[in-house]
Short mmCIF file of N, CA and C in Angstrom, two decimals:
data_model
loop_
_atom_site.label_atom_id
_atom_site.label_comp_id
_atom_site.label_asym_id
_atom_site.label_seq_id
_atom_site.Cartn_x
_atom_site.Cartn_y
_atom_site.Cartn_z
N MET A 24 1.06 -1.08 -0.06
CA MET A 24 0.07 0.39 -0.21
C MET A 24 1.02 1.19 -0.10
N THR A 25 0.75 2.18 -0.79
CA THR A 25 1.24 3.16 -0.71
C THR A 25 0.56 4.30 0.31
N PRO A 26 1.65 5.16 0.86
CA PRO A 26 0.46 5.76 1.69
C PRO A 26 -0.19 7.30 1.61
N ASP A 27 -0.38 7.33 0.01
CA ASP A 27 -1.69 8.07 -0.47
C ASP A 27 -3.11 6.89 0.13
N THR A 28 -3.22 5.67 -0.35
CA THR A 28 -4.02 5.37 -0.09
C THR A 28 -4.40 3.72 0.85
N ALA A 29 -3.19 4.52 2.19
CA ALA A 29 -3.29 3.62 3.41
C ALA A 29 -4.62 4.35 4.52
N ARG A 30 -5.03 3.63 5.01
CA ARG A 30 -6.32 3.52 5.91
C ARG A 30 -6.00 5.32 6.58
N HIS A 31 -6.65 6.27 6.99
CA HIS A 31 -5.96 7.52 7.85
C HIS A 31 -6.53 7.16 8.83
N PRO A 32 -5.79 6.84 10.19
CA PRO A 32 -6.06 6.77 11.69
C PRO A 32 -6.97 7.58 12.30
N ARG A 33 -7.19 9.10 11.81
CA ARG A 33 -7.52 9.55 12.42
C ARG A 33 -9.00 9.97 11.41
N ALA A 34 -9.29 10.07 10.76
CA ALA A 34 -10.40 10.80 9.51
C ALA A 34 -12.20 10.78 10.14
N PHE A 35 -12.49 10.17 11.06
CA PHE A 35 -13.27 10.50 11.59
C PHE A 35 -14.09 11.83 11.82
N VAL A 36 -12.19 13.06 12.79
CA VAL A 36 -12.45 13.77 13.19
C VAL A 36 -13.05 14.74 12.39
N ALA A 37 -12.47 15.41 11.24
CA ALA A 37 -13.32 16.69 11.34
C ALA A 37 -14.18 15.88 10.60
N PRO A 38 -15.30 15.07 10.14
CA PRO A 38 -16.39 14.71 10.59
C PRO A 38 -17.48 14.93 11.71
N LEU A 39 -16.64 14.61 12.49
CA LEU A 39 -17.57 14.63 13.95
C LEU A 39 -17.72 15.77 14.13
N VAL A 40 -16.33 16.53 14.24
CA VAL A 40 -16.52 17.82 15.13
C VAL A 40 -17.27 18.73 13.77
N ALA A 41 -17.06 18.86 12.90
CA ALA A 41 -18.17 19.20 11.82
C ALA A 41 -19.61 18.98 12.60
N THR A 42 -19.83 17.81 12.48
CA THR A 42 -21.61 17.45 12.79
C THR A 42 -21.58 17.58 14.21
N LEU A 43 -21.12 17.75 14.68
CA LEU A 43 -21.41 18.43 16.03
C LEU A 43 -21.63 19.81 16.61
N LEU A 44 -20.87 20.62 15.09
CA LEU A 44 -21.36 21.66 15.22
C LEU A 44 -22.35 21.95 14.27
N THR A 45 -22.27 21.49 13.23
CA THR A 45 -23.66 21.60 12.47
C THR A 45 -25.00 20.95 13.27
N LEU A 46 -25.10 20.37 13.47
CA LEU A 46 -26.56 19.64 13.65
C LEU A 46 -27.53 20.75 14.97
N PRO A 47 -26.45 21.16 15.72
CA PRO A 47 -26.81 22.59 16.70
C PRO A 47 -26.91 23.46 16.24
N MET A 48 -26.17 23.85 15.62
CA MET A 48 -26.79 25.09 14.62
C MET A 48 -27.85 25.28 13.73
N ALA A 49 -27.80 24.41 12.99
CA ALA A 49 -29.04 24.47 12.22
C ALA A 49 -30.05 24.18 12.42
N ALA A 50 -30.70 23.74 14.36
CA ALA A 50 -31.13 23.69 14.93
C ALA A 50 -32.03 24.59 15.42
N VAL A 51 -30.71 25.69 15.43
CA VAL A 51 -30.88 27.68 16.46
C VAL A 51 -31.67 28.28 15.07
N ALA A 52 -30.92 27.73 14.36
CA ALA A 52 -31.28 28.83 12.94
C ALA A 52 -33.47 28.05 12.54
N PHE A 53 -32.95 27.07 12.99
CA PHE A 53 -34.33 26.43 12.39
C PHE A 53 -35.45 27.53 13.04
N PHE A 54 -34.73 27.51 14.83
CA PHE A 54 -35.80 27.67 15.16
C PHE A 54 -35.77 29.35 15.41
N PHE A 55 -35.40 30.02 15.34
CA PHE A 55 -35.76 31.12 15.12
C PHE A 55 -35.47 31.58 13.74
N VAL A 56 -36.10 31.05 12.13
CA VAL A 56 -36.51 30.94 11.14
C VAL A 56 -38.10 30.96 11.42
N GLY A 57 -38.64 30.16 12.21
CA GLY A 57 -39.98 28.79 12.68
C GLY A 57 -40.70 30.22 13.35
N LEU A 58 -39.18 31.02 14.48
CA LEU A 58 -40.06 32.46 15.25
C LEU A 58 -40.57 33.15 14.82
N SER A 59 -39.88 33.57 13.02
CA SER A 59 -39.80 34.69 12.51
C SER A 59 -41.47 35.50 11.80
N PRO A 60 -41.96 34.65 11.42
CA PRO A 60 -43.45 35.38 11.90
C PRO A 60 -44.07 35.99 12.63
N MET A 61 -44.04 36.22 13.66
CA MET A 61 -44.70 36.63 14.23
C MET A 61 -43.85 37.73 14.81
N ALA A 62 -43.08 37.97 13.97
CA ALA A 62 -42.23 39.68 13.80
C ALA A 62 -43.11 40.37 13.09
N CYS A 63 -44.25 40.04 12.83
CA CYS A 63 -45.06 40.85 11.65
C CYS A 63 -46.86 40.43 12.69
N ASP A 64 -46.93 39.71 13.52
CA ASP A 64 -48.49 39.72 13.91
C ASP A 64 -48.95 41.14 13.99
N SER A 65 -48.12 42.01 14.51
CA SER A 65 -49.18 43.24 14.46
C SER A 65 -49.29 44.34 13.29
N CYS A 66 -48.48 43.89 12.08
CA CYS A 66 -48.32 44.48 10.73
C CYS A 66 -49.77 45.00 10.40
N GLY A 67 -49.87 45.90 9.52
CA GLY A 67 -50.75 46.32 8.69
C GLY A 67 -51.57 45.82 7.76
N ASP A 68 -52.16 45.15 6.97
CA ASP A 68 -52.51 44.82 5.84
C ASP A 68 -51.60 44.50 4.64
N ALA A 69 -50.67 45.84 4.56
CA ALA A 69 -50.17 45.77 3.16
C ALA A 69 -48.45 44.92 3.96
N ALA A 70 -48.32 45.38 4.87
CA ALA A 70 -46.78 44.97 5.09
C ALA A 70 -47.16 43.80 5.92
N GLY A 71 -47.80 43.23 6.66
CA GLY A 71 -48.29 41.74 6.36
C GLY A 71 -48.07 41.01 5.39
N ASP A 72 -49.15 41.69 4.67
CA ASP A 72 -48.96 40.90 2.79
C ASP A 72 -47.99 41.11 2.39
N ARG A 73 -46.69 41.52 2.84
CA ARG A 73 -45.23 41.52 2.02
C ARG A 73 -44.41 41.15 2.54
N PHE A 74 -44.98 40.33 4.29
CA PHE A 74 -43.93 40.29 4.73
C PHE A 74 -44.62 38.48 4.33
N ASP A 75 -45.97 37.95 4.71
CA ASP A 75 -45.30 36.85 4.18
C ASP A 75 -45.44 36.44 2.58
N ALA A 76 -45.80 36.36 1.89
CA ALA A 76 -45.58 36.58 0.41
C ALA A 76 -43.58 36.59 0.97
N SER A 77 -42.84 36.97 1.04
CA SER A 77 -41.79 37.00 1.08
C SER A 77 -41.08 35.74 1.97
N TYR A 78 -42.01 35.63 3.32
CA TYR A 78 -41.47 34.61 3.71
C TYR A 78 -41.40 33.44 3.06
N ASP A 79 -42.70 32.72 2.25
CA ASP A 79 -42.87 32.16 1.77
C ASP A 79 -41.38 31.69 1.13
N VAL A 80 -41.34 32.84 0.62
CA VAL A 80 -40.44 32.06 -0.27
C VAL A 80 -38.91 32.27 0.88
N ALA A 81 -38.70 32.81 1.50
CA ALA A 81 -37.47 32.88 2.45
C ALA A 81 -37.45 31.30 3.02
N PHE A 82 -38.78 31.08 3.21
CA PHE A 82 -38.57 29.70 4.39
C PHE A 82 -37.90 28.66 3.34
N ALA A 83 -38.66 28.75 1.53
CA ALA A 83 -38.34 27.70 1.27
C ALA A 83 -36.89 27.50 0.68
N ALA A 84 -36.12 29.16 0.84
CA ALA A 84 -34.72 28.69 0.48
C ALA A 84 -34.07 28.46 1.71
N PHE A 85 -34.20 28.49 2.37
CA PHE A 85 -33.95 28.23 3.61
C PHE A 85 -34.01 26.66 3.63
N GLY A 86 -34.98 26.02 3.31
CA GLY A 86 -35.67 24.39 3.59
C GLY A 86 -34.11 23.81 2.74
N PHE A 87 -34.40 24.50 1.24
CA PHE A 87 -33.16 23.42 0.49
C PHE A 87 -31.84 24.19 1.22
N GLY A 88 -31.68 24.82 2.13
CA GLY A 88 -29.99 25.55 2.23
C GLY A 88 -30.05 24.55 3.36
N LEU A 89 -30.66 23.94 4.09
CA LEU A 89 -30.68 22.99 4.95
C LEU A 89 -29.83 21.77 4.35
N LEU A 90 -30.77 21.48 3.64
CA LEU A 90 -30.64 20.00 2.61
C LEU A 90 -28.79 20.02 1.70
N VAL A 91 -29.07 21.23 1.43
CA VAL A 91 -27.65 21.44 1.18
C VAL A 91 -26.49 21.16 1.94
N VAL A 92 -26.95 21.31 3.27
CA VAL A 92 -25.55 21.51 4.52
C VAL A 92 -25.88 19.71 4.45
N LEU A 93 -27.31 19.27 4.78
CA LEU A 93 -27.08 17.39 5.18
C LEU A 93 -26.35 16.73 3.98
N ALA A 94 -26.16 17.85 2.79
CA ALA A 94 -25.49 16.86 1.42
C ALA A 94 -23.87 16.94 2.08
N VAL A 95 -23.65 18.59 2.75
CA VAL A 95 -22.08 18.73 2.07
C VAL A 95 -21.19 17.62 3.21
N LEU A 96 -21.85 17.98 4.77
CA LEU A 96 -22.55 16.81 6.12
C LEU A 96 -21.84 15.49 5.85
N LEU A 97 -23.28 15.05 4.54
CA LEU A 97 -22.63 13.30 4.25
C LEU A 97 -21.40 13.44 3.40
N ALA A 98 -21.22 14.25 2.62
CA ALA A 98 -20.11 13.92 1.76
C ALA A 98 -18.94 14.19 2.76
N ALA A 99 -18.54 14.55 3.40
CA ALA A 99 -17.75 14.57 4.37
C ALA A 99 -17.35 13.06 5.59
N TRP A 100 -18.67 13.18 5.74
CA TRP A 100 -17.99 11.57 6.12
C TRP A 100 -18.40 10.12 5.06
N ALA A 101 -18.66 10.62 3.58
CA ALA A 101 -18.81 9.32 2.80
C ALA A 101 -17.16 9.27 2.32
N LEU A 102 -16.54 10.37 1.87
CA LEU A 102 -15.77 10.03 1.73
C LEU A 102 -14.25 8.92 2.14
N PRO A 103 -14.14 8.33 0.98
CA PRO A 103 -12.79 7.21 1.72
C PRO A 103 -11.75 7.95 2.99
N TRP A 104 -11.33 7.16 3.69
CA TRP A 104 -10.69 7.42 5.01
C TRP A 104 -9.83 6.72 4.33
N GLN A 105 -9.10 7.28 3.57
CA GLN A 105 -7.63 7.17 2.91
C GLN A 105 -7.01 8.58 2.81
N ARG A 106 -5.30 8.72 3.38
CA ARG A 106 -5.25 9.95 3.39
C ARG A 106 -5.42 10.82 1.99
N ARG A 107 -4.98 10.10 0.97
CA ARG A 107 -5.48 11.14 0.35
C ARG A 107 -6.52 12.00 0.01
N TYR A 108 -7.48 11.68 0.37
CA TYR A 108 -8.75 12.16 0.89
C TYR A 108 -9.08 13.36 1.76
N ALA A 109 -8.43 13.55 2.81
CA ALA A 109 -7.84 14.12 4.03
C ALA A 109 -7.65 15.86 3.96
N ALA A 110 -7.57 15.96 2.81
CA ALA A 110 -8.13 17.47 2.18
C ALA A 110 -9.63 17.74 2.32
N ALA A 111 -10.08 17.30 1.07
CA ALA A 111 -11.33 16.92 0.92
C ALA A 111 -12.12 16.69 1.98
N ARG A 112 -11.95 15.98 2.68
CA ARG A 112 -12.84 15.43 4.05
C ARG A 112 -13.16 16.68 4.89
N VAL A 113 -11.48 18.10 5.46
CA VAL A 113 -11.44 19.00 5.92
C VAL A 113 -12.56 19.91 5.60
N TRP A 114 -12.31 20.07 4.10
CA TRP A 114 -12.72 21.46 3.69
C TRP A 114 -14.30 20.97 3.45
N PHE A 115 -15.21 19.85 3.24
CA PHE A 115 -16.56 19.53 3.44
C PHE A 115 -17.03 19.67 5.43
N ALA A 116 -15.96 19.19 5.75
CA ALA A 116 -16.13 19.80 7.17
C ALA A 116 -16.03 20.85 7.68
N VAL A 117 -15.38 21.91 6.97
CA VAL A 117 -15.57 23.31 7.59
C VAL A 117 -16.45 23.98 6.61
N ALA A 118 -16.98 23.56 5.93
CA ALA A 118 -18.14 24.12 4.76
C ALA A 118 -19.30 23.45 5.24
N ALA A 119 -19.49 22.91 6.20
CA ALA A 119 -21.34 22.49 7.24
C ALA A 119 -21.72 24.01 7.66
N PRO A 120 -21.04 23.69 8.78
CA PRO A 120 -21.00 24.80 9.42
C PRO A 120 -21.24 26.23 8.76
N ALA A 121 -20.56 26.47 8.38
CA ALA A 121 -20.65 27.71 6.99
C ALA A 121 -21.96 28.33 6.58
N ALA A 122 -22.04 26.91 5.78
CA ALA A 122 -23.40 26.51 5.09
C ALA A 122 -24.62 27.29 5.60
N VAL A 123 -24.40 27.04 6.62
CA VAL A 123 -25.74 26.89 8.19
C VAL A 123 -25.80 28.18 7.94
N VAL A 124 -25.11 29.15 8.64
CA VAL A 124 -24.50 30.37 8.75
C VAL A 124 -24.60 31.24 7.47
N LEU A 125 -24.38 30.59 6.46
CA LEU A 125 -24.51 31.52 4.84
C LEU A 125 -26.09 31.54 4.56
N ASP A 126 -26.86 30.03 5.07
CA ASP A 126 -28.40 30.17 5.08
C ASP A 126 -29.23 30.79 5.45
N PHE A 127 -28.97 30.78 7.06
CA PHE A 127 -28.86 31.79 7.47
C PHE A 127 -29.60 33.46 7.11
N VAL A 128 -28.18 33.64 6.81
CA VAL A 128 -27.77 35.14 5.77
C VAL A 128 -28.68 35.34 4.97
N VAL A 129 -28.63 34.29 4.02
CA VAL A 129 -29.72 34.29 2.98
C VAL A 129 -31.33 34.76 3.41
N PHE A 130 -31.49 33.63 4.17
CA PHE A 130 -32.91 34.21 5.07
C PHE A 130 -33.23 35.43 5.22
N ASN A 131 -32.47 35.78 6.03
CA ASN A 131 -32.26 37.79 6.68
C ASN A 131 -32.70 38.51 5.87
N GLY A 132 -32.03 37.96 4.12
CA GLY A 132 -31.93 38.87 3.28
C GLY A 132 -32.33 38.95 2.79
N LEU A 133 -33.95 37.64 1.78
CA LEU A 133 -35.03 37.49 1.55
C LEU A 133 -36.05 38.35 1.96
N VAL A 134 -36.01 38.06 3.34
CA VAL A 134 -37.34 38.49 4.14
C VAL A 134 -37.82 39.98 4.15
N GLU A 135 -38.89 40.75 4.09
CA GLU A 135 -39.03 41.57 3.65
C GLU A 135 -39.31 42.36 5.41
N TRP A 136 -38.57 42.63 6.11
CA TRP A 136 -38.97 42.77 7.52
C TRP A 136 -39.55 43.59 7.92
N PRO A 137 -40.38 44.13 8.76
CA PRO A 137 -41.68 45.21 8.82
C PRO A 137 -40.48 46.09 9.57
#
């Protein structure tokens, strides 16, 4: 076996840390996204309609973003545990929590807040 194809003994560390960071971050983001319709409880008709329309689009985009986060996290776990895939595994592991933050920022940008 060449050094690149040998099994990496600590290949699980980056995906594990990413999972321990990403899943709670996604849960907290989903909690705040779920509470955000209450921001417009006392809005007038026009402002409420604009908020509701933008929230529907933003929530769909947020849900799709969470699917992307899940795919990136699964990619970090699914890469073969060989040394030659170590860099890619770390990049996927770093990208997963960053994607949660980006997803939340995109959601906030899409909503027309009152």
